[in-house]
């Protein structure tokens, strides 16, 4: 598996709902933790990552700040349309520090939601892990429904996966 979202691996940003030329959305997938994409002060905000081909997703990692409610959806279509819910999460506020979320593919079944397989909260000072069904996607949509402040920053999204043949 490798990071299929990286720009160098063919990943692209298909859509963003806010733009600042000093902090372009491509910063999300440039592989650097020193760059970021900021939102404007309105919510919801979203961005779509498009892969070079249909990918089997192993895990998704996101490094961000001030995100409160995050929804991730997937599409297997050629164009970024007809998204299906993958996981929805309220992220813990850690006073402006970086939030690290890791979402892993899993076969474990939870009874509370058919789209979420298993959720493990480690602690607010460590990465939070969530488990999702093993899935494939051509596009992932990240919907930031609300925030702990007027602005959110997305520093990095990595998606470990392999091409579906």
Short mmCIF file of C-alpha atoms in Angstrom, two decimals:
data_model
loop_
_atom_site.label_atom_id
_atom_site.label_comp_id
_atom_site.label_asym_id
_atom_site.label_seq_id
_atom_site.Cartn_x
_atom_site.Cartn_y
_atom_site.Cartn_z
CA UNK A 1 0.00 0.00 0.00
CA UNK A 2 1.06 3.56 -0.63
CA UNK A 3 -0.39 7.05 -0.18
CA UNK A 4 -2.70 7.22 -3.20
CA UNK A 5 -3.85 10.76 -2.34
CA UNK A 6 -0.41 12.34 -2.83
CA UNK A 7 -0.14 14.70 -5.78
CA UNK A 8 3.04 12.82 -6.76
CA UNK A 9 0.97 9.59 -6.89
CA UNK A 10 -1.64 11.17 -9.18
CA UNK A 11 -4.04 12.46 -6.51
CA UNK A 12 -5.79 15.74 -7.28
CA UNK A 13 -8.10 18.16 -5.52
CA UNK A 14 -11.30 18.11 -7.58
CA UNK A 15 -13.23 20.68 -5.54
CA UNK A 16 -12.89 23.03 -2.57
CA UNK A 17 -15.44 25.45 -1.15
CA UNK A 18 -12.95 28.17 -0.22
CA UNK A 19 -9.70 29.36 -1.75
CA UNK A 20 -6.73 31.49 -0.70
CA UNK A 21 -3.94 31.73 -3.28
CA UNK A 22 -1.34 31.88 -0.46
CA UNK A 23 -2.59 28.54 0.89
CA UNK A 24 -3.85 26.50 -2.07
CA UNK A 25 -5.91 23.34 -1.50
CA UNK A 26 -3.16 21.23 -3.09
CA UNK A 27 -1.29 21.74 0.19
CA UNK A 28 -3.57 19.02 1.60
CA UNK A 29 -1.95 16.37 -0.63
CA UNK A 30 1.61 17.69 -1.04
CA UNK A 31 2.99 15.34 1.65
CA UNK A 32 4.30 18.19 3.82
CA UNK A 33 3.08 18.81 7.35
CA UNK A 34 4.32 22.41 7.12
CA UNK A 35 1.68 23.50 4.58
CA UNK A 36 -2.09 23.68 4.93
CA UNK A 37 -5.41 24.70 3.38
CA UNK A 38 -7.54 27.09 5.48
CA UNK A 39 -11.28 27.49 5.27
CA UNK A 40 -13.24 30.70 5.40
CA UNK A 41 -15.44 31.43 8.40
CA UNK A 42 -18.59 29.78 7.00
CA UNK A 43 -19.66 26.15 7.37
CA UNK A 44 -20.09 23.60 5.99
CA UNK A 45 -16.86 23.45 3.97
CA UNK A 46 -15.74 20.60 1.78
CA UNK A 47 -12.98 19.28 -0.42
CA UNK A 48 -12.83 16.32 -2.78
CA UNK A 49 -9.72 14.24 -3.43
CA UNK A 50 -9.69 12.33 -6.73
CA UNK A 51 -7.39 9.34 -7.22
CA UNK A 52 -5.66 8.36 -10.46
CA UNK A 53 -7.85 5.23 -10.68
CA UNK A 54 -10.23 3.16 -8.53
CA UNK A 55 -8.40 2.38 -5.28
CA UNK A 56 -8.89 -0.16 -2.50
CA UNK A 57 -8.66 1.91 0.69
CA UNK A 58 -6.61 0.59 3.63
CA UNK A 59 -6.74 3.65 5.86
CA UNK A 60 -7.27 7.41 5.85
CA UNK A 61 -5.29 9.80 8.04
CA UNK A 62 -6.11 13.47 8.49
CA UNK A 63 -4.10 16.14 10.29
CA UNK A 64 -6.19 19.25 10.97
CA UNK A 65 -7.08 21.89 13.53
CA UNK A 66 -10.38 23.22 14.90
CA UNK A 67 -12.55 20.64 13.09
CA UNK A 68 -15.62 19.69 15.13
CA UNK A 69 -17.81 17.55 12.85
CA UNK A 70 -16.29 15.67 9.91
CA UNK A 71 -18.07 13.47 7.38
CA UNK A 72 -16.18 11.42 4.79
CA UNK A 73 -18.00 10.08 1.74
CA UNK A 74 -16.83 7.97 -1.20
CA UNK A 75 -17.65 7.67 -4.87
CA UNK A 76 -16.64 4.88 -7.24
CA UNK A 77 -17.84 6.76 -10.33
CA UNK A 78 -15.51 8.18 -12.98
CA UNK A 79 -16.64 11.71 -12.12
CA UNK A 80 -16.98 12.92 -8.49
CA UNK A 81 -20.74 12.28 -8.20
CA UNK A 82 -23.12 9.95 -6.31
CA UNK A 83 -21.23 9.94 -3.02
CA UNK A 84 -22.08 7.42 -0.30
CA UNK A 85 -21.44 7.96 3.44
CA UNK A 86 -18.31 6.28 4.73
CA UNK A 87 -17.86 7.68 8.25
CA UNK A 88 -19.08 10.62 10.32
CA UNK A 89 -17.26 11.76 13.43
CA UNK A 90 -17.35 14.51 16.02
CA UNK A 91 -13.72 15.30 16.77
CA UNK A 92 -12.63 16.25 20.25
CA UNK A 93 -11.49 19.83 20.88
CA UNK A 94 -7.88 19.91 22.02
CA UNK A 95 -7.50 23.68 22.41
CA UNK A 96 -6.14 24.58 18.99
CA UNK A 97 -3.61 21.75 18.87
CA UNK A 98 -3.34 19.50 15.85
CA UNK A 99 -6.06 16.89 15.60
CA UNK A 100 -4.97 13.52 14.22
CA UNK A 101 -7.62 11.12 13.01
CA UNK A 102 -6.93 7.68 11.59
CA UNK A 103 -9.67 5.70 9.88
CA UNK A 104 -8.81 2.06 9.15
CA UNK A 105 -10.57 -0.46 6.95
CA UNK A 106 -11.93 -3.40 8.95
CA UNK A 107 -14.38 -6.29 8.79
CA UNK A 108 -15.59 -5.87 12.39
CA UNK A 109 -19.30 -5.04 12.59
CA UNK A 110 -20.80 -2.56 15.06
CA UNK A 111 -24.50 -2.51 15.82
CA UNK A 112 -25.00 1.25 16.04
CA UNK A 113 -24.46 2.22 12.38
CA UNK A 114 -24.34 0.23 9.18
CA UNK A 115 -21.75 2.57 7.61
CA UNK A 116 -19.31 2.63 10.53
CA UNK A 117 -17.71 -0.66 11.43
CA UNK A 118 -15.95 0.04 14.73
CA UNK A 119 -14.84 3.19 16.52
CA UNK A 120 -11.99 3.28 19.02
CA UNK A 121 -11.25 6.52 20.86
CA UNK A 122 -7.77 6.32 22.36
CA UNK A 123 -7.56 9.74 24.05
CA UNK A 124 -7.60 13.40 23.07
CA UNK A 125 -3.79 13.62 23.20
CA UNK A 126 -3.24 10.63 20.91
CA UNK A 127 -4.57 9.87 17.45
CA UNK A 128 -8.19 8.71 17.38
CA UNK A 129 -8.80 5.55 15.37
CA UNK A 130 -12.02 4.72 13.60
CA UNK A 131 -12.71 1.56 11.62
CA UNK A 132 -14.68 1.49 8.37
CA UNK A 133 -15.69 -1.31 6.01
CA UNK A 134 -13.08 -2.39 3.50
CA UNK A 135 -13.99 -0.24 0.54
CA UNK A 136 -12.95 1.07 -2.85
CA UNK A 137 -13.17 4.64 -4.08
CA UNK A 138 -12.26 6.88 -7.00
CA UNK A 139 -13.04 10.01 -5.00
CA UNK A 140 -13.31 10.94 -1.32
CA UNK A 141 -15.35 13.93 -0.17
CA UNK A 142 -14.46 15.47 3.19
CA UNK A 143 -17.32 17.55 4.57
CA UNK A 144 -16.48 19.79 7.53
CA UNK A 145 -19.90 20.38 9.05
CA UNK A 146 -18.82 22.56 11.98
CA UNK A 147 -15.75 23.86 13.78
CA UNK A 148 -14.51 24.98 17.18
CA UNK A 149 -13.45 28.36 15.75
CA UNK A 150 -14.19 30.56 12.75
CA UNK A 151 -11.47 28.91 10.68
CA UNK A 152 -10.24 25.36 10.15
CA UNK A 153 -6.92 24.22 8.71
CA UNK A 154 -6.34 20.94 6.93
CA UNK A 155 -2.62 20.18 6.97
CA UNK A 156 -2.51 16.72 5.45
CA UNK A 157 -4.71 13.91 4.24
CA UNK A 158 -3.10 10.58 3.41
CA UNK A 159 -4.98 7.61 2.00
CA UNK A 160 -3.12 4.33 2.00
CA UNK A 161 -4.40 2.01 -0.67
CA UNK A 162 -3.75 0.03 -3.82
CA UNK A 163 -5.14 0.18 -7.33
CA UNK A 164 -8.10 -2.11 -8.05
CA UNK A 165 -7.43 -4.20 -11.15
#
